[in-house]
Short mmCIF file of C-alpha atoms in Angstrom, two decimals:
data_model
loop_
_atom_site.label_atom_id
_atom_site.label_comp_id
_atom_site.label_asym_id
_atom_site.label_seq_id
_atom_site.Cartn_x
_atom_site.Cartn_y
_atom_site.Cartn_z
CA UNK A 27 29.59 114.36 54.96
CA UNK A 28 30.58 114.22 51.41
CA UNK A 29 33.62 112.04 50.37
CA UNK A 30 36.79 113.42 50.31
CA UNK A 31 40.58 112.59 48.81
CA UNK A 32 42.18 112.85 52.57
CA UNK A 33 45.77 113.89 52.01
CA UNK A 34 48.27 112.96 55.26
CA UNK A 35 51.67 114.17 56.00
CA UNK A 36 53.94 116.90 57.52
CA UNK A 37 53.22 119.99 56.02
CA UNK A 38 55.78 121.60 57.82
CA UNK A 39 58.64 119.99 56.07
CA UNK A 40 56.55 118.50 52.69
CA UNK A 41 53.75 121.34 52.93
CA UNK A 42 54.75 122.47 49.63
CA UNK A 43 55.10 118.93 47.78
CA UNK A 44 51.38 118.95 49.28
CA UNK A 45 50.30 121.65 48.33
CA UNK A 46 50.64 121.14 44.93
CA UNK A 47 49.16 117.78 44.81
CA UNK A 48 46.15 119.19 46.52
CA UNK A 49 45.45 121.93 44.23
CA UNK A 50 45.88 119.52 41.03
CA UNK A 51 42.71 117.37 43.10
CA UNK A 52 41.03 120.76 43.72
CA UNK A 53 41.24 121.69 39.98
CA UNK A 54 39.60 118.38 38.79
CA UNK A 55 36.53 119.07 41.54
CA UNK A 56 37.45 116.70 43.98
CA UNK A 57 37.43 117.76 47.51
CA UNK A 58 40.07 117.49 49.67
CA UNK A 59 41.08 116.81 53.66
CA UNK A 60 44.68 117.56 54.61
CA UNK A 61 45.87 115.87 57.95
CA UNK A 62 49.28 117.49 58.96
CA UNK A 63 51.39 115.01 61.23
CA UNK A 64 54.35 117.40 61.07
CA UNK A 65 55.79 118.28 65.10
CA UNK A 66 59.17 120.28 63.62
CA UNK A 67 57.92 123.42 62.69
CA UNK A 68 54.57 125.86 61.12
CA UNK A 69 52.65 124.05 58.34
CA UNK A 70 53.33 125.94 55.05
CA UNK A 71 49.80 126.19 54.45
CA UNK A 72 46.48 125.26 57.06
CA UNK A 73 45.20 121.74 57.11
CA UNK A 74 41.80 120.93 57.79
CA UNK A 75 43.19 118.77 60.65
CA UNK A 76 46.31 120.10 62.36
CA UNK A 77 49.17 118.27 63.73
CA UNK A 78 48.19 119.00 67.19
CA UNK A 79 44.67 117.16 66.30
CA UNK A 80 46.95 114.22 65.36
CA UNK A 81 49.15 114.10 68.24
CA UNK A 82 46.07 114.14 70.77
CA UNK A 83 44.61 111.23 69.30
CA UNK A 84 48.08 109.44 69.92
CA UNK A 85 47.87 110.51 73.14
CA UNK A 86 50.29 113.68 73.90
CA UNK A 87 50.35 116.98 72.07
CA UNK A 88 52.59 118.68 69.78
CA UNK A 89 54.10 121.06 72.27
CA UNK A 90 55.21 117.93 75.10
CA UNK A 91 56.68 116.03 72.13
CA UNK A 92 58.54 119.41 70.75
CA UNK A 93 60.06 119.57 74.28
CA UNK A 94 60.78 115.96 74.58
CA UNK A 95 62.68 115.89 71.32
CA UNK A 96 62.28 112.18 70.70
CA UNK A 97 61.47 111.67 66.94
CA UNK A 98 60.63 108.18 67.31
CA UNK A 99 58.29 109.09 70.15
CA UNK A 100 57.02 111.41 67.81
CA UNK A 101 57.17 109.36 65.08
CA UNK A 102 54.98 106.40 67.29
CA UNK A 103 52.24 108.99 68.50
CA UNK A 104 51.73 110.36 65.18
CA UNK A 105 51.16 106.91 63.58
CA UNK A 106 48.28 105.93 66.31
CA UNK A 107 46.75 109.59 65.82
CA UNK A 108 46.17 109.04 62.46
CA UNK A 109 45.35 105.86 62.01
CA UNK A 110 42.37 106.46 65.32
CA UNK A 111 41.11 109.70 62.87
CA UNK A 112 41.51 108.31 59.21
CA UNK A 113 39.24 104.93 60.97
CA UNK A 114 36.65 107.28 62.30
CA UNK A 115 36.34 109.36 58.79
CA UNK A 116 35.73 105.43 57.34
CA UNK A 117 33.34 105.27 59.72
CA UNK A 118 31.47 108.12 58.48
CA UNK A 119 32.27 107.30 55.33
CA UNK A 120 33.68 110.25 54.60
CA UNK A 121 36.71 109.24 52.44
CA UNK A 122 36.79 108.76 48.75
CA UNK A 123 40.53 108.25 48.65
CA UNK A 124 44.04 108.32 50.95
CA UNK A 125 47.26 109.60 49.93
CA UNK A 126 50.09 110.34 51.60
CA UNK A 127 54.53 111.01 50.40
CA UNK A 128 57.42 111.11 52.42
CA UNK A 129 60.46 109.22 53.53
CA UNK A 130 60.83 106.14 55.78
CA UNK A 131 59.21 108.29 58.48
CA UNK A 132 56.11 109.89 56.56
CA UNK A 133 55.94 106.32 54.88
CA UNK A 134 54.92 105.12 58.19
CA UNK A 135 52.75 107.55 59.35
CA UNK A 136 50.66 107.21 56.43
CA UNK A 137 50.97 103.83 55.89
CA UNK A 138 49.49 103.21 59.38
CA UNK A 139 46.47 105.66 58.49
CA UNK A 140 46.06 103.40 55.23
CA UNK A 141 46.06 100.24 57.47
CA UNK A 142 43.08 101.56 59.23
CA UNK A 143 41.16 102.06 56.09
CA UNK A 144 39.21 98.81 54.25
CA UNK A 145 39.95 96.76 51.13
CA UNK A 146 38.26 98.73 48.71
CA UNK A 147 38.82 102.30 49.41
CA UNK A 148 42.17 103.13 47.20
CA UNK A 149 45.56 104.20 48.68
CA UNK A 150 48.11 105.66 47.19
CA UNK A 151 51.53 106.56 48.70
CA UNK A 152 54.70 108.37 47.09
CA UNK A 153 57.89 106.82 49.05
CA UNK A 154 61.32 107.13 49.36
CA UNK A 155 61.48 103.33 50.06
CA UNK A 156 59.21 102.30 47.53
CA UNK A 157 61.79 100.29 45.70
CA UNK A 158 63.03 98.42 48.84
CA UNK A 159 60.99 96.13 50.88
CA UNK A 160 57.34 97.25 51.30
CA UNK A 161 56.00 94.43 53.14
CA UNK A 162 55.50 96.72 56.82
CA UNK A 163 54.03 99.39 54.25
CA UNK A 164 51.98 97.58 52.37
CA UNK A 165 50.55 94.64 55.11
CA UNK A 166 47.57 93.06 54.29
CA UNK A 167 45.41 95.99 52.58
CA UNK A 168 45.67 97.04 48.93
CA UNK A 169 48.45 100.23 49.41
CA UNK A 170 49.75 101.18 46.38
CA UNK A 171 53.27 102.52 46.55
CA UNK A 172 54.91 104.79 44.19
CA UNK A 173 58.88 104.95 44.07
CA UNK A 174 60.05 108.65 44.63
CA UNK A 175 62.69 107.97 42.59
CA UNK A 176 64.34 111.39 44.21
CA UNK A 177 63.68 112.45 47.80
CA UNK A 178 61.07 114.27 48.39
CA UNK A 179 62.44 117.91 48.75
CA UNK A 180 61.08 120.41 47.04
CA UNK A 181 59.27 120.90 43.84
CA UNK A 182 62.19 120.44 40.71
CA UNK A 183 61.43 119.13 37.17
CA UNK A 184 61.28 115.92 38.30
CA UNK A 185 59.49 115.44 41.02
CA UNK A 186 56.99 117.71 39.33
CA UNK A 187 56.55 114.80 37.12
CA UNK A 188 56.06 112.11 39.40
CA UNK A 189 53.49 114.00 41.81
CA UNK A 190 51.66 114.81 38.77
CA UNK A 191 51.16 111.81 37.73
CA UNK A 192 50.19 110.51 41.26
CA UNK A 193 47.37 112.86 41.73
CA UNK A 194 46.22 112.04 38.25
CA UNK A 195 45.96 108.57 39.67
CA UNK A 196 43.75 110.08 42.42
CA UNK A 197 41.59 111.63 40.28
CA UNK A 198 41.00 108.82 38.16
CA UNK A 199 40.43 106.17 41.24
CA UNK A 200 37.70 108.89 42.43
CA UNK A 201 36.36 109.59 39.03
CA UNK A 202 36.23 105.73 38.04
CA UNK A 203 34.63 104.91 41.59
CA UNK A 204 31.87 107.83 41.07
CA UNK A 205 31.15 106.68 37.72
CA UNK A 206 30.55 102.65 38.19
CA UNK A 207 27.47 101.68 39.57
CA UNK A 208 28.03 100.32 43.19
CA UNK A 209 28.95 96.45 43.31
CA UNK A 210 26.49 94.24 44.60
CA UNK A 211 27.66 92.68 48.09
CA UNK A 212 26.46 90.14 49.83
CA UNK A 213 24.23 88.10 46.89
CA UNK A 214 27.19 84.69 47.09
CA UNK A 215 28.02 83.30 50.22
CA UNK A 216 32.25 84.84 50.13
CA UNK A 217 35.00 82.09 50.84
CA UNK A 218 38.50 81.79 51.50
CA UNK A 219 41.17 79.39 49.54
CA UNK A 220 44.47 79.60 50.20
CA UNK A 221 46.62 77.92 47.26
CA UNK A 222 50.28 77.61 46.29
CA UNK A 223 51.61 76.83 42.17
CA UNK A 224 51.70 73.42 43.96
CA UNK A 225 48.31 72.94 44.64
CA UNK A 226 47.02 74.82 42.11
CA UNK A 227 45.41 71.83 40.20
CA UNK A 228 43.46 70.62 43.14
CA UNK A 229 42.53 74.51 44.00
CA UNK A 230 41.37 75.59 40.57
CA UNK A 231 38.88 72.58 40.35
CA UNK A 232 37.54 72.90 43.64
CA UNK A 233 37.05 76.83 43.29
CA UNK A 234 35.42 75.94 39.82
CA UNK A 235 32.89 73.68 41.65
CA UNK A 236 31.84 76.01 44.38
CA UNK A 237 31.59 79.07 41.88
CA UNK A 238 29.16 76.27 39.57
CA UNK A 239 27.11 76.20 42.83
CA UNK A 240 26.87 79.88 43.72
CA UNK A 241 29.70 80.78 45.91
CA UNK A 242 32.12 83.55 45.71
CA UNK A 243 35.72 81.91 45.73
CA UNK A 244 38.58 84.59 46.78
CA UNK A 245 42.05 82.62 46.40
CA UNK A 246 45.18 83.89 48.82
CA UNK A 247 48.58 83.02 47.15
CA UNK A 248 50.21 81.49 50.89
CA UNK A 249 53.03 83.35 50.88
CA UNK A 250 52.88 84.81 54.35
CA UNK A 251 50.99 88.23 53.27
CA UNK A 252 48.32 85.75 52.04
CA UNK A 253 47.61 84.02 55.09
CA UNK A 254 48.01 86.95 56.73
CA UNK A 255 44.62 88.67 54.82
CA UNK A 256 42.73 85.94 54.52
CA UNK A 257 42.67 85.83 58.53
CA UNK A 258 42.68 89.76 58.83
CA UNK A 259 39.12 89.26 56.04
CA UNK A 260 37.85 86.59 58.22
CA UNK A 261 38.10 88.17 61.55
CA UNK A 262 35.82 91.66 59.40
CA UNK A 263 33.04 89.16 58.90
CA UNK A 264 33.67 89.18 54.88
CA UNK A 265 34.47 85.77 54.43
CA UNK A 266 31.92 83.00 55.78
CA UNK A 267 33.74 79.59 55.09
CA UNK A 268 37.31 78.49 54.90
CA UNK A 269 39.07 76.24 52.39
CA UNK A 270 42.37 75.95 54.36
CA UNK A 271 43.88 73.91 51.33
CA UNK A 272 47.71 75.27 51.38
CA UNK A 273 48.88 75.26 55.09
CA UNK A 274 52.42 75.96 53.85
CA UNK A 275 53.00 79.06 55.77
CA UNK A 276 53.27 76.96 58.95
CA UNK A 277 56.22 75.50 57.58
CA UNK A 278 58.10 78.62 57.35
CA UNK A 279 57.05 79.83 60.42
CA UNK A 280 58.22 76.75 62.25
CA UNK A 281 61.39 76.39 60.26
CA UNK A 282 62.43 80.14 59.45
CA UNK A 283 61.58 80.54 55.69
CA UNK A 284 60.29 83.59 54.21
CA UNK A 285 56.34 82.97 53.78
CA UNK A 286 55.49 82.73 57.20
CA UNK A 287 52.28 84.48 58.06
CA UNK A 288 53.12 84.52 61.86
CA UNK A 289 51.93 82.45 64.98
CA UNK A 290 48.41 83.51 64.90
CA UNK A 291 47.83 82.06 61.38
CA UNK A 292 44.82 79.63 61.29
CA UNK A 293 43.07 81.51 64.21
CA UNK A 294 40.51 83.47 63.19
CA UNK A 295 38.29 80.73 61.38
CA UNK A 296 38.06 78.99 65.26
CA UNK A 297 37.53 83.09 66.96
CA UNK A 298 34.67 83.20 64.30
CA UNK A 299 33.15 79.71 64.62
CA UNK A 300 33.03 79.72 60.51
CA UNK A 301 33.07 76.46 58.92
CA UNK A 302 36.25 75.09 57.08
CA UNK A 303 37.83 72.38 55.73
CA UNK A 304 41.54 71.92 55.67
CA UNK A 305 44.52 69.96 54.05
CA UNK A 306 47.88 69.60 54.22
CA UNK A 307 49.04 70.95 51.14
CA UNK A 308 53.04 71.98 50.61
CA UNK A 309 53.93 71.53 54.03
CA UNK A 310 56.71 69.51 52.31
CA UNK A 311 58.48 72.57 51.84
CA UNK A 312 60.20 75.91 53.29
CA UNK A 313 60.50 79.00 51.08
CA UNK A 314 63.38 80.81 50.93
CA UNK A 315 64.93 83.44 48.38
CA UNK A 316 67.81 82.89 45.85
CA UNK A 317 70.15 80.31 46.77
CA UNK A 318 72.48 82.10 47.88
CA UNK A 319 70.62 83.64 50.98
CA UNK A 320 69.41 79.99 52.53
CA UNK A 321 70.99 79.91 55.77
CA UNK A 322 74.19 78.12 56.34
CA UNK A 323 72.92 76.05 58.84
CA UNK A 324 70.12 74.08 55.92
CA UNK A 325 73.51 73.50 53.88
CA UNK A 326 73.07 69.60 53.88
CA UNK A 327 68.94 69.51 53.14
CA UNK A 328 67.16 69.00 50.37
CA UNK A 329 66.74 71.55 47.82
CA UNK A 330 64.72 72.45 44.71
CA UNK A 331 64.99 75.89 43.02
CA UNK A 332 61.36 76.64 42.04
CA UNK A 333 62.49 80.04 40.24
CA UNK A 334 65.93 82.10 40.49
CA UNK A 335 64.31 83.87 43.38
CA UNK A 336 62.75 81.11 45.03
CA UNK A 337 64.48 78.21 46.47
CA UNK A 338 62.47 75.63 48.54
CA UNK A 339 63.99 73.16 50.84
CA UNK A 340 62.49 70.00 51.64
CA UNK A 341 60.46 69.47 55.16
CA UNK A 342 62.39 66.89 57.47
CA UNK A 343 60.57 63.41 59.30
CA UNK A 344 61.01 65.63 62.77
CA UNK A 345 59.78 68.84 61.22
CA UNK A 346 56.22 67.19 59.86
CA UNK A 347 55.70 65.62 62.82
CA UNK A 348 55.96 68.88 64.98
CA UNK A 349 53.61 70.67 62.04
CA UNK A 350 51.29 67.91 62.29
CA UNK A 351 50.84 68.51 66.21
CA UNK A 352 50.78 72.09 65.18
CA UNK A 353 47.85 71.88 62.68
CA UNK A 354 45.64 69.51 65.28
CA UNK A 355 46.09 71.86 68.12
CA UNK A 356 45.12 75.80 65.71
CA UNK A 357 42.09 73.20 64.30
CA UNK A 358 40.96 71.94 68.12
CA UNK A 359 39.99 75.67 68.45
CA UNK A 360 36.85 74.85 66.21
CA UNK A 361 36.52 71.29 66.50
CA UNK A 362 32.53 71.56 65.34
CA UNK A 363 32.72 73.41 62.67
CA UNK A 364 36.43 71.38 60.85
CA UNK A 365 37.22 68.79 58.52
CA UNK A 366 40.52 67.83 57.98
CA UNK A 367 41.31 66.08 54.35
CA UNK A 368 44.52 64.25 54.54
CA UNK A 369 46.32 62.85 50.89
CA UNK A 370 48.20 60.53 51.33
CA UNK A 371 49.89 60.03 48.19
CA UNK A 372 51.54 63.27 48.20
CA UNK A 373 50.90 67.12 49.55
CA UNK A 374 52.09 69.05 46.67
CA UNK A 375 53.14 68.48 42.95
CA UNK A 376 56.78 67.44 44.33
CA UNK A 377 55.68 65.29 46.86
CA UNK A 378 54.96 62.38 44.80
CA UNK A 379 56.52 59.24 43.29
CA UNK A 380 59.50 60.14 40.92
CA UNK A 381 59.47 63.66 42.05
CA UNK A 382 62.07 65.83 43.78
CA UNK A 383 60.29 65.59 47.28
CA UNK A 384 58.78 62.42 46.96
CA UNK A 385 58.66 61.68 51.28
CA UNK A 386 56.80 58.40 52.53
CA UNK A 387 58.38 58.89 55.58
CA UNK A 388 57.67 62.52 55.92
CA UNK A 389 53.69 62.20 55.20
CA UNK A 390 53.50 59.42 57.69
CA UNK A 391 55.49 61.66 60.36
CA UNK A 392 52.99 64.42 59.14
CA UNK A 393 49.53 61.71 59.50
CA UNK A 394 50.94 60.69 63.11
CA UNK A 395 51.57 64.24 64.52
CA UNK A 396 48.40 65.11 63.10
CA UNK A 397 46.14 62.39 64.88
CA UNK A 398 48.02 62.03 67.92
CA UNK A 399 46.76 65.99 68.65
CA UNK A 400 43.45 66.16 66.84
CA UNK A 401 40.34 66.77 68.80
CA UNK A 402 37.94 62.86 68.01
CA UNK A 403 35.09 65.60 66.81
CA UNK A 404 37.09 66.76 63.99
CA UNK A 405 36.13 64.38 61.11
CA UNK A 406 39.62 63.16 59.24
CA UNK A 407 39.10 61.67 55.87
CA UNK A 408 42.16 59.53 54.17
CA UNK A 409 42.51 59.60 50.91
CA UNK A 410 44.70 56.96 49.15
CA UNK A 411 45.40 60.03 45.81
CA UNK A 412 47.75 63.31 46.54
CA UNK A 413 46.67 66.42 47.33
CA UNK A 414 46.32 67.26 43.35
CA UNK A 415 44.11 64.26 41.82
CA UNK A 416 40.68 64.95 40.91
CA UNK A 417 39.08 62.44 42.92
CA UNK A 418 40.64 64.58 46.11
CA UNK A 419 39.76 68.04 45.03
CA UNK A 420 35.83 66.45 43.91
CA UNK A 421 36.13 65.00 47.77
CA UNK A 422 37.20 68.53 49.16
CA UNK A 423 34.04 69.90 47.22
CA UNK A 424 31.52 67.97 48.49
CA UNK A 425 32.71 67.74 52.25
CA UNK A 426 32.48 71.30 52.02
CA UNK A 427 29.24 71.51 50.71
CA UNK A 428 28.02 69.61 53.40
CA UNK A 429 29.42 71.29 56.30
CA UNK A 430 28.67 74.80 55.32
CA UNK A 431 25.15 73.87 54.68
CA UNK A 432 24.77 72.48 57.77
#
């Protein structure tokens, strides 16, 4: 089957708006798949998959959810049907390109079918709530999202504009991709580094190193959505070894700040067996926005304000001991294939002498909860340098080499 652009949404209330992108895609030679998710009413023009295709995927038909006049039922089934039919056209690598408009409501529908697809294939969507929070839009997959500015209604000067443009953004994505010669996959061994602006000294030299010696180095910014697709490429088989340097995002998670990537972060390395080595870097602090939204509650803590949209509160003696046991028991789950680096002298570019979270206390809370848990066939090296020397990041390097080449 040749590729196609696969356009998603309800053409019974959009069909128009649709319309006209498809025909600008037609005009350029691309070809095109519609998938209709609309339940209200008759499609202004015919898909090439119809609603009632959609809704039997998600388990119920058009007609029972007409009658049962539950949009977020609706809503729910329409979401699983097309995310189950956009993951079998990957499958048959059928599609060039996904694209998909609408409000909060067509936003998810198509969002979920854009979840479904790879990294890699592009994804474009033209929302209502572009300019809000896009985080349950966007995930952990490269969705591009395209404010609406207006709602989409109806074809005016305006959104003429803006629809234009985004199907000239198809066309490109499809003509670029046609035109490159394919990338070569496969030829480095692929890793995984997570990093924060705190550890980025002891990150960039050990990605450096690795790359000197062959190996692909991708780097996830831990800020929750980081984590989050580093374990989500881990668990797809893309990335064979793990350089768990940042850990941060289990300090939000256990604390409440607004990078954590969830309970399930640090899993998939131990489901996959893959080698890894991992630190303890910036689990001194917990991320929060401007100062002015840190809960009441923190009031008394300590506090440095990274950026005007970042504040970051220091981690307390009990709190590092907790993420300590925390760490040990997520690394126990892969006890043969771990090595845990631990710097003493300081986890992040504040924790150390002089600087605003300079903790003595807090590391040795953070050692002890962390070997009072640990599995004895995880090897723990001390190191008497932070987290950010050279001597630690050479250290990091070489362990690696060693395990992943075992």
């Amino acid at each position: 089957m040749a590729k196609k652009a696969v356009l998603i949404g309800a053409l019974d209330t959009k069909g128009q708006e649709f319309s006209f992108v498809r025909n600008i895609l037609q005009g350029a030679g691309i070809e095109t798949l519609v998938m209709d998710t609309g339940v209200l009413g008759t499609p202004v023009f015919t898909p090439d998959i119809s609603s009632d295709e959609v809704a039997v995927a998600g388990g119920t038909t058009v007609a029972l959810l007409r009658e049962e006049q539950d949009r977020g039922k609706a809503i729910a089934a329409m979401t699983s049907g097309v995310a189950k039919l956009v993951a079998r056209l990957v499958k048959e690598d059928a599609v060039a390109v996904l694209f998909g408009m609408g409000g909060s409501a067509g936003t998810t529908v198509s969002a979920s079918a854009m979840q479904a697809a790879p990294v890699g294939i592009p994804k474009l969507l033209v929302s209502t709530v572009a300019s809000g929070n896009t985080r349950p839009y966007v995930g952990e997959k490269d969705v591009m999202m395209m404010y609406s500015v207006i709602d989409i209604a109806g074809l005016n000067s305006l959104s003429i504009r803006i629809l234009r443009n985004a199907a000239y953004a198809l066309i490109g994505m499809v003509q670029g991709l046609q035109a490159e010669a394919p990338i070569a996959v496969g030829t480095k061994p692929m890793l995984g580094m997570t990093m924060f602006g705190v550890t980025t000294p002891c990150c960039t030299q050990v990605r450096e190193s690795l790359e000197a010696k062959g190996y692909e180095v991708l780097v996830f910014h831990a800020t929750g959505t980081g984590g989050r697709a580093m374990e989500d490429l881990i668990r797809s088989g893309f990335i064979q070894g793990v350089l768990d340097i940042t850990t941060t995002e289990l300090a939000d998670d256990l604390v409440g700040g607004i990078f954590t990537a969830g309970p399930t972060r640090m899993d998939a390395a131990g489901e996959r067996g893959i080698p890894q080595i991992v630190s303890v870097g910036a689990l001194d602090m917990v991320n929060f926005g401007p100062s002015e939204t840190v809960p009441p509650q923190f009031k008394d803590r300590t506090f440095y304000q990274h950026n005007p949209t970042t504040t970051l509160m220091r981690t307390t003696v009990e709190e590092n001991r907790e993420l300590g046991k925390r760490l040990a028991q997520k690394l126990n789950n892969n006890a043969a294939q771990t090595v845990v680096i631990f710097p003493h002298g300081g986890v992040s570019l504040l924790d150390m002498d002089g600087k605003p979270f300079a903790g003595v206390a807090e590391r040795m809370a953070l050692f002890e909860g962390l070997k009072s848990e640990l599995s004895p066939e995880i090897f723990l090296i001390e190191t008497d340098g932070a987290i950010n020397d050279p001597a630690v990041a050479e250290r990091i390097a070489t362990e690696f080499l060693t395990l992943f080449n075992k």
